[in-house]
Coordinates of C-alpha atoms and ligand atoms in Angstrom, one line a residue:
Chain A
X23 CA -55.9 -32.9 24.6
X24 CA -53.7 -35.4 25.8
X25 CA -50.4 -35.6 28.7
X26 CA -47.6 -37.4 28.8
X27 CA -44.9 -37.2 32.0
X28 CA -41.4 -38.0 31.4
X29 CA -39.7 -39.3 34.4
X30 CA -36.3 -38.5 33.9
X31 CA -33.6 -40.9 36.1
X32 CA -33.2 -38.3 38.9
X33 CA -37.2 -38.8 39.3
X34 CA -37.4 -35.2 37.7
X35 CA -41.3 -34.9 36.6
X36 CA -41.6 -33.2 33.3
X37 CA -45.5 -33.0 31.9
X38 CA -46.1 -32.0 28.9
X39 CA -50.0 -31.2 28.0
X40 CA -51.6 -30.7 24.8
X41 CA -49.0 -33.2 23.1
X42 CA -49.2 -34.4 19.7
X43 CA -46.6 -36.0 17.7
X44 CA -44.4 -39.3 18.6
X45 CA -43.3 -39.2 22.1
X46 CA -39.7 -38.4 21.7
X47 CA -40.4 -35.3 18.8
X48 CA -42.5 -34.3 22.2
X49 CA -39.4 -35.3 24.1
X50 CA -37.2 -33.4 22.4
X51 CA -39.0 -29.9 21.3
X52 CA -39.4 -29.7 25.8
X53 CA -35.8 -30.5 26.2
X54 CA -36.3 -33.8 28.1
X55 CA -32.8 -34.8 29.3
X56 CA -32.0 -37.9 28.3
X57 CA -34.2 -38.2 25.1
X58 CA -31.9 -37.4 22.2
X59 CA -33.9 -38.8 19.3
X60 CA -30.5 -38.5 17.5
X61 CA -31.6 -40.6 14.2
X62 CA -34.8 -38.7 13.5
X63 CA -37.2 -41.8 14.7
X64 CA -36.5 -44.7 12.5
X65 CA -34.8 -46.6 15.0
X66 CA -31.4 -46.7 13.8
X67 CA -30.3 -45.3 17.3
X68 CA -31.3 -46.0 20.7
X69 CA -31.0 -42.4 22.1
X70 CA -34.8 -42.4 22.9
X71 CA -34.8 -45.6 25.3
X72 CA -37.5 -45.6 27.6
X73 CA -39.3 -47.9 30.3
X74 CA -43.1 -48.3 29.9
X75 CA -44.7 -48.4 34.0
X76 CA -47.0 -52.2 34.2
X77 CA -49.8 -50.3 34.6
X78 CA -49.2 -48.4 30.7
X79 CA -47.9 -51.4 29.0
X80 CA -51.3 -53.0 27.3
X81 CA -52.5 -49.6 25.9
X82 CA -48.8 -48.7 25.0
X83 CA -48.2 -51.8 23.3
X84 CA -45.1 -53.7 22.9
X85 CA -41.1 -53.6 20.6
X86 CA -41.5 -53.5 17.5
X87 CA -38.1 -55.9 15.9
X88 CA -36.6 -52.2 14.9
X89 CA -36.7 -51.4 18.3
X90 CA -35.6 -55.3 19.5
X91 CA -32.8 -55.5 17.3
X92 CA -31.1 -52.7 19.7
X93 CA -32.5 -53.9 23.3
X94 CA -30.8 -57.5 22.3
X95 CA -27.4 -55.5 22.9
X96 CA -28.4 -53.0 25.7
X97 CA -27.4 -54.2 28.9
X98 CA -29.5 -51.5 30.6
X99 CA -33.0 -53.0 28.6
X100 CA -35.6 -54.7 30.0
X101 CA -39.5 -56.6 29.1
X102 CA -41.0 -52.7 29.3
X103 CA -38.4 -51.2 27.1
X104 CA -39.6 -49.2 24.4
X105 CA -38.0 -46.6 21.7
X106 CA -40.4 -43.6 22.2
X107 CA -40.2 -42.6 18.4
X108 CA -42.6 -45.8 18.0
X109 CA -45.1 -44.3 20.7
X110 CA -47.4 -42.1 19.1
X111 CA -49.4 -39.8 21.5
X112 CA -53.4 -39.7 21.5
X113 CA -56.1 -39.5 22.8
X114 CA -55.9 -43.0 24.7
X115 CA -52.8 -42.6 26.2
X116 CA -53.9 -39.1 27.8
X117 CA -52.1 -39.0 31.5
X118 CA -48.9 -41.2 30.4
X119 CA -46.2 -41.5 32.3
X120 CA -42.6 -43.2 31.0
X121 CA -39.8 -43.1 32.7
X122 CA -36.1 -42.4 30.8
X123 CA -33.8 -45.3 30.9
X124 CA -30.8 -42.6 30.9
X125 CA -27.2 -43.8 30.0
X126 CA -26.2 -47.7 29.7
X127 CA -23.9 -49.0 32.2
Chain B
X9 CA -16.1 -60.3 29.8
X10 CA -17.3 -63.0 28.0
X11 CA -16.9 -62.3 23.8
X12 CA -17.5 -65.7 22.8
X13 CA -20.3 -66.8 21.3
X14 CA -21.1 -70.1 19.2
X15 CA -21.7 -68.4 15.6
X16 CA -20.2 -65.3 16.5
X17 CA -17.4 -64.5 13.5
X18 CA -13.8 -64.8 14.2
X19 CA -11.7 -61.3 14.3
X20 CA -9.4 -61.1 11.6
X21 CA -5.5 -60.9 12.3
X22 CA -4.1 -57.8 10.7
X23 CA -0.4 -57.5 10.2
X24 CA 0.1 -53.3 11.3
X25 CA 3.0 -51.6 12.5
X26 CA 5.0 -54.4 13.4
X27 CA 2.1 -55.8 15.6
X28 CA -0.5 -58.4 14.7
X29 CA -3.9 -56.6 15.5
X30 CA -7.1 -58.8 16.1
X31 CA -10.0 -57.1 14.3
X32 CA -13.7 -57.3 15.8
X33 CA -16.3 -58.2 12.4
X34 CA -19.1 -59.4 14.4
X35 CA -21.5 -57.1 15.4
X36 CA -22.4 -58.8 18.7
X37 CA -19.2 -58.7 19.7
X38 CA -18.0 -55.1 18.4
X39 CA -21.3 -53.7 20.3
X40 CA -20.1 -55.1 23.8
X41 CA -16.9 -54.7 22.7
X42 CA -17.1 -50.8 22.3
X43 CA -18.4 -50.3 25.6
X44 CA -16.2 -52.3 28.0
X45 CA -13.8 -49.5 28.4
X46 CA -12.0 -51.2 30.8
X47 CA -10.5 -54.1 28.7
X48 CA -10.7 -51.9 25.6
X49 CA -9.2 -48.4 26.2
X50 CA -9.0 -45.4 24.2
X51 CA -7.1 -43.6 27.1
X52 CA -4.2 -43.8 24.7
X53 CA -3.1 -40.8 22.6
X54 CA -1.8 -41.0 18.9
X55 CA -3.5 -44.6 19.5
X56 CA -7.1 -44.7 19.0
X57 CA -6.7 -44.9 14.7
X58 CA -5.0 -47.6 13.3
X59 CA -2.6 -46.8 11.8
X60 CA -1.3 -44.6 14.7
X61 CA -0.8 -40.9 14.0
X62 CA 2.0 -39.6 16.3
X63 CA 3.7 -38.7 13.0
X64 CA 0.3 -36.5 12.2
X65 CA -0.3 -34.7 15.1
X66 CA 1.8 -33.5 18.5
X67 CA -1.3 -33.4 20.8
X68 CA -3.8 -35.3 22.2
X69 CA -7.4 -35.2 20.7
X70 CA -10.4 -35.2 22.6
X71 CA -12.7 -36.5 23.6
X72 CA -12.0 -39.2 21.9
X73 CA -8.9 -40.3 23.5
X74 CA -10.1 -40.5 27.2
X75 CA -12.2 -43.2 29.1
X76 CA -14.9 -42.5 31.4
X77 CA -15.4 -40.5 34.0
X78 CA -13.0 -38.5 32.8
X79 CA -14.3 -38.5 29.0
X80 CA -18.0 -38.1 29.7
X81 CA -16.7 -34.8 32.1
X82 CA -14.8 -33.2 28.7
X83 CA -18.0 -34.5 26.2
X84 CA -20.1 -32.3 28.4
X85 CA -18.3 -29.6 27.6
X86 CA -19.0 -29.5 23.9
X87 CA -22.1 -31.7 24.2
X88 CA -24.8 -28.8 24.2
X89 CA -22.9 -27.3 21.4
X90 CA -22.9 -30.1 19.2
X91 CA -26.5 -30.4 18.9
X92 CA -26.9 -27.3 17.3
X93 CA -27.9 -28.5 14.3
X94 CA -30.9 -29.8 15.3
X95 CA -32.7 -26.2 15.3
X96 CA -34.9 -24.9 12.2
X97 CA -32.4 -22.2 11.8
X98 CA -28.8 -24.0 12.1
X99 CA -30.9 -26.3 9.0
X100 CA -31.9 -23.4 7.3
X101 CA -28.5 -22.5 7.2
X102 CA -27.1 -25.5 5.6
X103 CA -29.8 -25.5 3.2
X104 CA -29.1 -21.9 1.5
X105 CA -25.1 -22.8 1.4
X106 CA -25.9 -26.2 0.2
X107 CA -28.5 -24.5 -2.5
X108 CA -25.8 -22.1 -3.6
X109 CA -23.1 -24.9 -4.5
X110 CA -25.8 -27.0 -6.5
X111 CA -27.5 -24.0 -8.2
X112 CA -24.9 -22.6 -10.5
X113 CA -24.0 -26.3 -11.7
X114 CA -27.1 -27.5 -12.5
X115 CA -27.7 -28.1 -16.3
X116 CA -24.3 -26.8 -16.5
X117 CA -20.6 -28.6 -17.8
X118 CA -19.5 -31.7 -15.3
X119 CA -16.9 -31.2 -12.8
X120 CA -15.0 -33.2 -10.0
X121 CA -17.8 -33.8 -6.9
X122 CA -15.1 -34.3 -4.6
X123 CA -13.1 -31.5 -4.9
X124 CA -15.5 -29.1 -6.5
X125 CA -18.4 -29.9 -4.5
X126 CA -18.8 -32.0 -1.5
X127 CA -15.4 -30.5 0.1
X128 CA -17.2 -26.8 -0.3
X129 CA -19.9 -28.1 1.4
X130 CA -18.6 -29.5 4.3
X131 CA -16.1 -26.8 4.7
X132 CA -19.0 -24.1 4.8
X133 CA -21.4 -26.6 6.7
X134 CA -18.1 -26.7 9.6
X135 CA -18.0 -22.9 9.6
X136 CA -21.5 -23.5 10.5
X137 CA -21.2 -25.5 13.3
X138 CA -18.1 -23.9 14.7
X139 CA -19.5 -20.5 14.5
X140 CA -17.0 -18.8 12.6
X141 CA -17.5 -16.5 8.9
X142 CA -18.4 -18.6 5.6
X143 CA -14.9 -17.2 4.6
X144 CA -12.6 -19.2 6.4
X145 CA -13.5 -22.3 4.9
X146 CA -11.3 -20.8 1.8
X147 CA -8.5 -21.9 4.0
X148 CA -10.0 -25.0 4.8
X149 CA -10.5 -25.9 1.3
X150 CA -7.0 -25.1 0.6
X151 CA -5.9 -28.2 2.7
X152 CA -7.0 -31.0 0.2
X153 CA -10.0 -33.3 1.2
X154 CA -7.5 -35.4 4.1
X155 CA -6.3 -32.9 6.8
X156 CA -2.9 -34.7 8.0
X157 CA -2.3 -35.7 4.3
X158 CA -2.9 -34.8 0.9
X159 CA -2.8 -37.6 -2.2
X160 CA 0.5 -35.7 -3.0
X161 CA 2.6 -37.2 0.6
X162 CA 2.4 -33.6 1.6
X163 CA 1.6 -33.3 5.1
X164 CA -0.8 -30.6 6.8
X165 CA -0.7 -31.7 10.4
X166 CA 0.7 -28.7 11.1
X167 CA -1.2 -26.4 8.9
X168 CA -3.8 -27.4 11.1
X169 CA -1.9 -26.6 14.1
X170 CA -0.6 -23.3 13.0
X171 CA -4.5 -22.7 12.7
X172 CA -5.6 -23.6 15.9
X173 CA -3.2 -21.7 18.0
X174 CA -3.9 -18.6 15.9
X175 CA -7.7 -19.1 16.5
X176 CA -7.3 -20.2 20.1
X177 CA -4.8 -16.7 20.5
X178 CA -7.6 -14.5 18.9
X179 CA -10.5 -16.2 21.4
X180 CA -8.4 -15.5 24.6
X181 CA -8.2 -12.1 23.6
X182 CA -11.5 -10.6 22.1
X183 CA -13.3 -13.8 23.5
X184 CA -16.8 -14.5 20.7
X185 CA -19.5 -16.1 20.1
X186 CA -17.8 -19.5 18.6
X187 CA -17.0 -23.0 19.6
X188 CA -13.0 -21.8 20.2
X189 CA -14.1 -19.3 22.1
X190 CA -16.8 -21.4 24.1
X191 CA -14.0 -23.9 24.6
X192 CA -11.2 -21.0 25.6
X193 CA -13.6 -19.2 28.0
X194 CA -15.2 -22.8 29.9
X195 CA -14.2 -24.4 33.5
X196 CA -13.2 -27.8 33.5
X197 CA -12.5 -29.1 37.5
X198 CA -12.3 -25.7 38.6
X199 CA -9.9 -24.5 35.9
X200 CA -9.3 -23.3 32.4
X201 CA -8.3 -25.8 29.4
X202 CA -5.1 -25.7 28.8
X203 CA -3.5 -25.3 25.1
X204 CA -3.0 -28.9 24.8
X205 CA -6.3 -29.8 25.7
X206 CA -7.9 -26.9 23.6
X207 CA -5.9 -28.1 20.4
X208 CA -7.0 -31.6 21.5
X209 CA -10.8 -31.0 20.6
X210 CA -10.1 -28.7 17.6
X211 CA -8.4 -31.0 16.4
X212 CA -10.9 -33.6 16.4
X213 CA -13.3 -31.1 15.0
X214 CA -11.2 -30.8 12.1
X215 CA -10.0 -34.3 11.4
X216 CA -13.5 -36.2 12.5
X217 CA -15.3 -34.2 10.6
X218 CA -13.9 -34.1 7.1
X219 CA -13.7 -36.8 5.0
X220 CA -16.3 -38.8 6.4
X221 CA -18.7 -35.9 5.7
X222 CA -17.0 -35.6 1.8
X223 CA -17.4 -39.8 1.5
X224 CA -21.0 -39.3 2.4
X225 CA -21.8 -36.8 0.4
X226 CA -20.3 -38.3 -2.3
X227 CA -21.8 -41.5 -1.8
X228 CA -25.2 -40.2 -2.1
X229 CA -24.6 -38.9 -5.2
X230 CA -23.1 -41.9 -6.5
X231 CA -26.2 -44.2 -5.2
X232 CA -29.2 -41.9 -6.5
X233 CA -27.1 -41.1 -9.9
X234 CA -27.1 -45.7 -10.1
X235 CA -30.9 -45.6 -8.3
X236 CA -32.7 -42.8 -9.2
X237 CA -35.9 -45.1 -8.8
X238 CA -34.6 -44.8 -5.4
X239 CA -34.5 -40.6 -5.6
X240 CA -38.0 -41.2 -7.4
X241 CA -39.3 -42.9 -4.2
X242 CA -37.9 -40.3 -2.0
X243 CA -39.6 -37.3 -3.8
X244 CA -42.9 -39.2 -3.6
X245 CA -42.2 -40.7 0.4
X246 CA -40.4 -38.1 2.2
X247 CA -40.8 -39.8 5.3
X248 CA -38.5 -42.6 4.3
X249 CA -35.9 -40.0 3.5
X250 CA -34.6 -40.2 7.4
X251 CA -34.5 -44.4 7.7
X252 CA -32.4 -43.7 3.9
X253 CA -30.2 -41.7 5.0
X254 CA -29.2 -44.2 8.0
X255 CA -28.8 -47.1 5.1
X256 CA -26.3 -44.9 3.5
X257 CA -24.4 -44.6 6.4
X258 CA -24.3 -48.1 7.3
X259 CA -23.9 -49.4 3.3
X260 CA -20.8 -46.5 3.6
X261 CA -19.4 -46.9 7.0
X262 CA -17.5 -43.7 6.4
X263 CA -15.0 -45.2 9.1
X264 CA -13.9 -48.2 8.5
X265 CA -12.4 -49.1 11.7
X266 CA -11.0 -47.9 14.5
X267 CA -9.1 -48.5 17.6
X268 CA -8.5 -49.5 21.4
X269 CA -5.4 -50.6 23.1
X270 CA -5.6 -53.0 26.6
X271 CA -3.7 -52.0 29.3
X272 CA -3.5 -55.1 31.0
X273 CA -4.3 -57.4 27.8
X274 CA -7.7 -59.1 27.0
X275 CA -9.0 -62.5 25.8
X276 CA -10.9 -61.6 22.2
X277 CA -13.0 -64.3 21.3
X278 CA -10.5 -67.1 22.0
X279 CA -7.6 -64.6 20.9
X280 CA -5.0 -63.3 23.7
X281 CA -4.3 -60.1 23.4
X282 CA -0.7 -58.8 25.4
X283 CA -0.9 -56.2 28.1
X284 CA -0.7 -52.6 25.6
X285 CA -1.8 -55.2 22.9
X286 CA -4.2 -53.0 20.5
X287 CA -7.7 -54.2 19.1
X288 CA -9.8 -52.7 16.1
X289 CA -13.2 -52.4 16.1
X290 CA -14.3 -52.5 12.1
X291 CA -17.6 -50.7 12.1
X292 CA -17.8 -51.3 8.2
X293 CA -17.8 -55.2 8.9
X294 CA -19.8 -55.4 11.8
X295 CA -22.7 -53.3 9.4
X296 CA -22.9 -56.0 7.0
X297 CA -22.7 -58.6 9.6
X298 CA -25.9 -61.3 8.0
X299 CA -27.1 -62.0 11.1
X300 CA -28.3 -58.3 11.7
X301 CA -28.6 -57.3 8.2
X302 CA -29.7 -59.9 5.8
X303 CA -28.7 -59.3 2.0
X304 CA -26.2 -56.8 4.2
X305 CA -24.4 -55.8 0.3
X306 CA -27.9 -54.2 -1.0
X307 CA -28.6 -51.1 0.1
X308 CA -32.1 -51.1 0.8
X309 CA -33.6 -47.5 1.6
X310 CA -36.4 -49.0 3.2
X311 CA -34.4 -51.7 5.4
X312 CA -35.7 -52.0 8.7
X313 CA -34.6 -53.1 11.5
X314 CA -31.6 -50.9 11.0
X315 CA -29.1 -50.8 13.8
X316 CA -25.7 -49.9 12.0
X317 CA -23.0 -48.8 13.9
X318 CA -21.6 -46.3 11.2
X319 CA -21.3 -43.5 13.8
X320 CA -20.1 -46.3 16.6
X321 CA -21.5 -47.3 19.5
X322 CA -20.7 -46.8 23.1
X323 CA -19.1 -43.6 25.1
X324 CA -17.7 -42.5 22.2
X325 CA -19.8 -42.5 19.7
X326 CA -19.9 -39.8 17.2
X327 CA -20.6 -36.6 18.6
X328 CA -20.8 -34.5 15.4
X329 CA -23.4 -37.3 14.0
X330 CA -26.0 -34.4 14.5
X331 CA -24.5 -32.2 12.0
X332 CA -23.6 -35.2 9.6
X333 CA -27.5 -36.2 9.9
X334 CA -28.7 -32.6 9.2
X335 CA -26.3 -32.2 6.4
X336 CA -27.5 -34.9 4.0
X337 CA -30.6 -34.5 5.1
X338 CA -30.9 -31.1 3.7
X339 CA -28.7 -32.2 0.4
X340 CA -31.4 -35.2 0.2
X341 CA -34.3 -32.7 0.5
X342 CA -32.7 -30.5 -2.4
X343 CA -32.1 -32.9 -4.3
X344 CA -35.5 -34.4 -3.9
X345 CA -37.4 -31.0 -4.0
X346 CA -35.9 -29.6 -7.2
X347 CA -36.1 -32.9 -9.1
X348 CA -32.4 -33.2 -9.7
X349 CA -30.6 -35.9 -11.7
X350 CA -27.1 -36.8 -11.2
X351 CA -25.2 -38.5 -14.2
X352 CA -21.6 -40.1 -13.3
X353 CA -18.9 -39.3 -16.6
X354 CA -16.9 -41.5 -14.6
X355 CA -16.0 -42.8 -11.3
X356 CA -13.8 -45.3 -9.2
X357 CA -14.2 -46.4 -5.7
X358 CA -11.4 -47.2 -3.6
X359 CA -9.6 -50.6 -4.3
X360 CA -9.0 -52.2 -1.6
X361 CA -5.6 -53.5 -1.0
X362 CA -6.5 -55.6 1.8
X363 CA -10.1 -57.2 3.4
X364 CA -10.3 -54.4 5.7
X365 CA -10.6 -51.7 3.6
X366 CA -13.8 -50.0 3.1
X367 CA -15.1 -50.4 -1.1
X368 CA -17.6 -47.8 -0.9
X369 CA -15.5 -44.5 -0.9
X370 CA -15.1 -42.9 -3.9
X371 CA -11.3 -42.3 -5.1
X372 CA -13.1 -40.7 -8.2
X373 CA -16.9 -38.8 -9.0
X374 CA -17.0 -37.0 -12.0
X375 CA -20.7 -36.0 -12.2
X376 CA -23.0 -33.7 -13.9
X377 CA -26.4 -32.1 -12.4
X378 CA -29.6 -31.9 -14.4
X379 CA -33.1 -30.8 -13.3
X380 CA -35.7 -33.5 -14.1
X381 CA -37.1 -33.4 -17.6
X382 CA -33.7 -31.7 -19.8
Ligands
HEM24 C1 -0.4 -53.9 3.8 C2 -1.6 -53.4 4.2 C3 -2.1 -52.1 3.9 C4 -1.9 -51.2 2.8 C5 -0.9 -51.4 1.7 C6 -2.7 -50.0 3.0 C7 -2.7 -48.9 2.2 C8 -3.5 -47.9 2.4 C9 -3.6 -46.7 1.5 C10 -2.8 -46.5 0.3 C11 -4.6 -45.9 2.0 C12 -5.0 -44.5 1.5 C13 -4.3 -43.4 2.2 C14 -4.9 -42.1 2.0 O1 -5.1 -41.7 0.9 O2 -5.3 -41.5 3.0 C15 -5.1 -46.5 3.2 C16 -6.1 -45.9 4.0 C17 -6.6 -46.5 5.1 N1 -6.1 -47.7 5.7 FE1 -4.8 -49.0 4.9 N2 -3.4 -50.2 4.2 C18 -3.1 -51.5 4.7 C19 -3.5 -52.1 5.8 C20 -4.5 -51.5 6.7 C21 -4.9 -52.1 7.9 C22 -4.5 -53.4 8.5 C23 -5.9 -51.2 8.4 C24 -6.6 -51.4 9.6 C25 -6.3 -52.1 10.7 C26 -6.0 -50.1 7.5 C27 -6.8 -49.1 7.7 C28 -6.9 -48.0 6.8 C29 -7.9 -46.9 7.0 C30 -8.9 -46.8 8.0 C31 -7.6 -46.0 5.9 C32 -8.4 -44.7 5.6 C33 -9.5 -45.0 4.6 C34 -9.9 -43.7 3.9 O3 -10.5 -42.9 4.6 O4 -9.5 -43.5 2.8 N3 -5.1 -50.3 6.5 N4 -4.5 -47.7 3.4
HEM25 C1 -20.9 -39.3 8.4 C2 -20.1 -38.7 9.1 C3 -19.4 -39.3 10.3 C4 -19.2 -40.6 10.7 C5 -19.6 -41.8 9.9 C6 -18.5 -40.6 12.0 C7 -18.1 -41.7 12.6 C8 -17.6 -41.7 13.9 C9 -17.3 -42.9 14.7 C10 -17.5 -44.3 14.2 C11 -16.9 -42.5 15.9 C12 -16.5 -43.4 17.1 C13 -15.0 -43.5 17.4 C14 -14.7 -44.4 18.5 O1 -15.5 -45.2 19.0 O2 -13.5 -44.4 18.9 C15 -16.9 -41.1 15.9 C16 -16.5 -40.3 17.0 C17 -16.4 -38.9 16.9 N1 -16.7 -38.1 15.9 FE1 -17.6 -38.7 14.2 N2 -18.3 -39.3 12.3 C18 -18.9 -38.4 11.4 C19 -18.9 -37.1 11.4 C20 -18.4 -36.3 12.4 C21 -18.4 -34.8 12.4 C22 -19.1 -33.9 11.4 C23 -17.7 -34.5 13.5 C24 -17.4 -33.1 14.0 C25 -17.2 -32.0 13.3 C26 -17.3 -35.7 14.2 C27 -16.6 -35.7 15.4 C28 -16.4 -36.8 16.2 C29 -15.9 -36.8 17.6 C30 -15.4 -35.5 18.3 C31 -15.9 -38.1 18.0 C32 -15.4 -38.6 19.4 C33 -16.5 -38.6 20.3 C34 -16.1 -39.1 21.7 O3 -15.0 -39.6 21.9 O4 -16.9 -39.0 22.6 N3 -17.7 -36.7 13.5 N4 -17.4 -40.6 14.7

C-alpha cells in the first residue's frame, strides 16, 4: 500500500502508510496541522493548500480551474500549488512527499 | 496597497450613520481587501458591523474585533474547539435532534419554518457545540430569531448578557466540561480572561451564530421546495451534496456585509477614505461578482469553480463555518434520505430597501413536509 509524507512548515515529517482516500481526508483523519479541509473537498476553500516538490509534479499533475480560481488571490501560491482534495492517493504516487503551504501572509 | 484594477467594479457610496461608507463589490478587491489588516482594521469595538452596535452590546466581541498577532493568539484559544463538529459523533448528534424536529411534522398540518423549525434547530445544534443540556435552548428560543432585537423593537442585548455572566459565575465555580468553562478555566499571556473578554467571545457565539444559521436553513428549504429536480439529483449523487451546499451559501450570503474602519485612512480604489474613515466589505456582492461566477443569479448545485466568500476571507473568517457546514449537511442528508418534499403555502423574502441589502433571506416560510409519494 501506498505513503504519503506531509511536510508541515516547521519541517515536521508526518508519514502516513497504507493511505487511501484524497490526500487531505488522509490529512485530516492523522491531524496534519495545517490541513483543514474545511469545505469537504470541492474546493470552495483553500484550507488544504499545499506545494507539490519538482521531482512529484508530472505524476501528481497539475490545478485544476477550481483549485486556480483561489491561487489567482493567494499571495502565498505558487506554479506547484495544489489543493490536496484534488490529489487522490494510489498506487503510483506511493512514497509522496508535499509540503503544507501553512497560513498566507 | 494597490486596489485598482482596470475592470475591477467601483465600491458603492453608502449614506450610514452620518458618514458616507465606500462599499467593496468586486471580488478581487474584497479578497485583498480582507486581508490587509493594516489599512483595513477590525481592532475597533462596536465597529466591525455596519450599522454599529454600541447601542446592542456593552462589550467587546472576540475574536472578531482584534487584528493580528493579537487576534490569531485569542482564535487559538477556541480554535480546537470549534472544530468539533467535524467528528462522526458531534454529526451524529445533530442528526438525531435534526430527525426529531422533521419527524413529527412530516405529512402533518403546515407551520412557520422560521420560528417553528429552523430556530429549534440551531438553538439545539448551539447547545451542541457549546456543550451545554438540549434544555437550555428553551431560553434561547425564547429570544426571537435576532438576539440584540426582536421584529417587535424590543431589545435583548442584555438578555444575553444577563446570561453570560450567570453562565460564566456557574463555570468559575463548579468548572465543566463546556466551551464557558473551557474559556473560564484557559491562560491567555500568562493569565486568566477577564469578564470582559469572556463575555466578548460568548457573545459572538451567540450573535454569529444565529440568524445566519436560521437564513440558511431556511433557504434550503425554500430552494429544494422551488427545485426539487435539484433534491432529486442529490438523492441519486450524494457526492454533489458537499459542492451544493457551498452554492447555497454563496447564492445566500447569510451576511451581507460587514466592516473595517482605517486608522490612518486608505485610498479604495480611487476613493479616499479619512483617518477612522470605515469601509464595508459586501460578501453578498462580491459572490455574484460575473467575473468569478458567470450567470452569478442561478444557483447552480453543480457550479464549479466555486470560490464564494460567504463565510469571508482572511484572519477572520468564520470560525463556526464547521458547525454551519455539518449542520446542513446533516439536514441535506435527511432530507435526501427519507425522500422528503417541501411545499411553500407562502413565503416573502426580504425587500430590499436599498442595493445593499441581501434578497435571499426569507422574512416569511410557511411550509409543509411530505414524504415522497403522499
Ligand atoms: C436608508 C437605508 C437603510 C434602511 C432604511 C435600512 C433598513 C433596514 C431594516 C429595516 C433592516 C431589518 C432589521 C432587522 O429586522 O434586523 C435592515 C437590516 C440590515 N441592514 Fe439596513 N437599512 C439601510 C441601509 C443599510 C446600509 C447602508 C447597510 C450596509 C452598509 C445596511 C446593512 C444591513 C444589514 C447587514 C442588515 C441585516 C440583514 C438581516 O440579517 O436581516 N443597511 N436594514
Ligand atoms: C452559514 C452560517 C454562517 C455564515 C455565513 C457566517 C459568516 C461569517 C463571516 C462572513 C465572517 C467574517 C467576518 C469578518 O471578516 O469580519 C464570520 C466570522 C465569524 N463567525 Fe461566522 N458565519 C456563520 C456561522 C457561524 C456560527 C455557527 C458561529 C458560531 C457559533 C460563527 C461565529 C463566527 C465568529 C466567532 C467569527 C469571527 C472569527 C474571527 O474574527 O476570527 N459563525 N462569519
Amino acid at each position: 500500500m501506498a505513503s504519503v509524507t506531509f511536510i508541515t512548515p516547521e519541517q515536521k515529517r508526518i508519514t502516513i502508510n497504507h493511505a487511501v482516500g484524497s490526500l487531505m481526508e488522509i490529512a485530516t483523519h492523522h491531524d496534519v496541522e495545517g490541513i483543514e479541509g474545511a469545505c469537504g473537498g470541492v474546493c470552495s476553500c483553500a484550507t488544504c493548500h499545499v506545494k507539490i516538490p519538482a521531482a512529484w509534479q508530472e505524476k501528481v499533475g497539475t490545478a485544476s480551474d477550481g483549485e486556480k480560481a483561489h491561487f489567482d488571490f493567494m499571495d502565498n501560491a505558487a506554479e506547484n500549488s495544489r489543493l490536496c482534495c484534488q490529489i487522490e492517493m494510489s498506487e503510483a504516487l506511493d512514497g509522496l512527499e508535499v509540503e503544507v503551504a501553512g497560513e498566507e501572509g | 496597497m494597490n486596489t485598482t484594477h482596470p475592470e475591477a467594479a467601483a465600491p458603492l457610496r453608502c449614506p450610514m450613520q452620518g458618514e458616507e461608507i465606500p462599499m467593496v463589490v468586486d471580488y478581487r478587491v474584497l479578497r485583498q481587501v480582507s486581508k490587509d489588516w493594516k489599512q483595513f482594521s477590525s481592532d475597533v469595538p462596536f465597529r466591525v458591523p455596519i450599522p454599529s452596535e454600541e447601542e446592542d452590546r456593552s462589550v467587546r466581541q472576540l475574536p472578531i474585533e482584534r487584528d493580528p498577532p493579537l487576534h490569531s493568539e485569542y482564535r487559538k484559544l477556541v480554535d480546537a474547539w470549534f472544530k468539533r463538529p467535524r467528528s462522526a459523533e458531534f454529526q451524529q448528534e445533530l442528526s438525531r435532534l435534526i430527525g426529531e424536529q422533521l419527524t413529527p411534522r412530516i405529512n402533518g398540518e403546515a407551520f412557520a419554518a422560521i420560528h417553528d423549525l429552523a430556530l429549534p434547530i440551531q438553538s439545539l445544534a448551539l447547545t451542541k457545540l457549546l456543550g451545554v443540556p438540549e434544555s437550555e435552548s428553551e431560553r434561547w428560543i425564547s429570544w426571537g430569531t435576532h438576539v440584540f432585537h426582536s421584529n417587535t423593537g424590543e431589545h435583548h442585548g442584555q438578555a444575553l448578557e444577563d446570561y453570560l455572566n450567570e453562565q460564566f459565575d456557574r463555570a468559575e465555580q463548579e468548572g465543566g466540561e463546556d466551551f464557558f468553562a473551557l474559556l473560564s478555566g484557559c491562560e491567555f499571556q500568562g493569565r486568566r480572561l477577564s469578564r470582559e473578554e469572556l463575555l466578548g467571545f460568548g457573545n459572538l457565539a451567540f450573535a454569529g451564530g444565529r440568524d445566519t444559521v436560521i437564513n440558511s436553513i431556511c433557504g434550503l428549504l425554500g430552494h429544494v421546495a422551488e427545485h426539487p429536480e435539484d433534491l432529486e439529483r442529490l438523492r441519486a449523487e450524494p457526492t454533489l451534496r458537499a459542492g451544493a451546499l457551498e452554492e447555497l451559501f454563496r447564492w445566500i450570503s447569510p451576511v451581507t456585509q460587514i466592516g473595517r474602519v482605517c486608522p490612518h485612512g486608505a485610498t479604495l480604489q480611487g476613493l479616499e477614505v479619512p483617518p477612522m474613515g470605515r469601509v464595508s466589505l459586501n460578501w453578498a456582492r462580491a459572490n455574484r461578482d460575473p467575473k468569478v461566477f458567470p450567470d452569478p443569479n442561478h444557483l447552480d448545485i453543480a457550479r464549479m469553480p466555486n470560490p464564494h466568500v460567504a463565510f469571508g476571507s482572511g484572519p477572520h473568517s468564520c470560525i463556526g463555518a464547521t458547525h454551519a457546514r455539518a449542520l446542513l449537511r446533516c439536514l441535506l442528508d435527511i432530507l435526501c434520505e427519507q425522500k422528503l418534499r417541501v411545499e411553500i403555502l407562502e413565503a416573502s423574502r426580504e425587500h430590499a430597501p436599498s442595493p445593499y441589502h441581501n434578497a435571499n433571506i426569507y422574512r416569511k416560510l410557511k411550509i409543509r413536509l411530505r414524504s415522497s409519494g403522499i
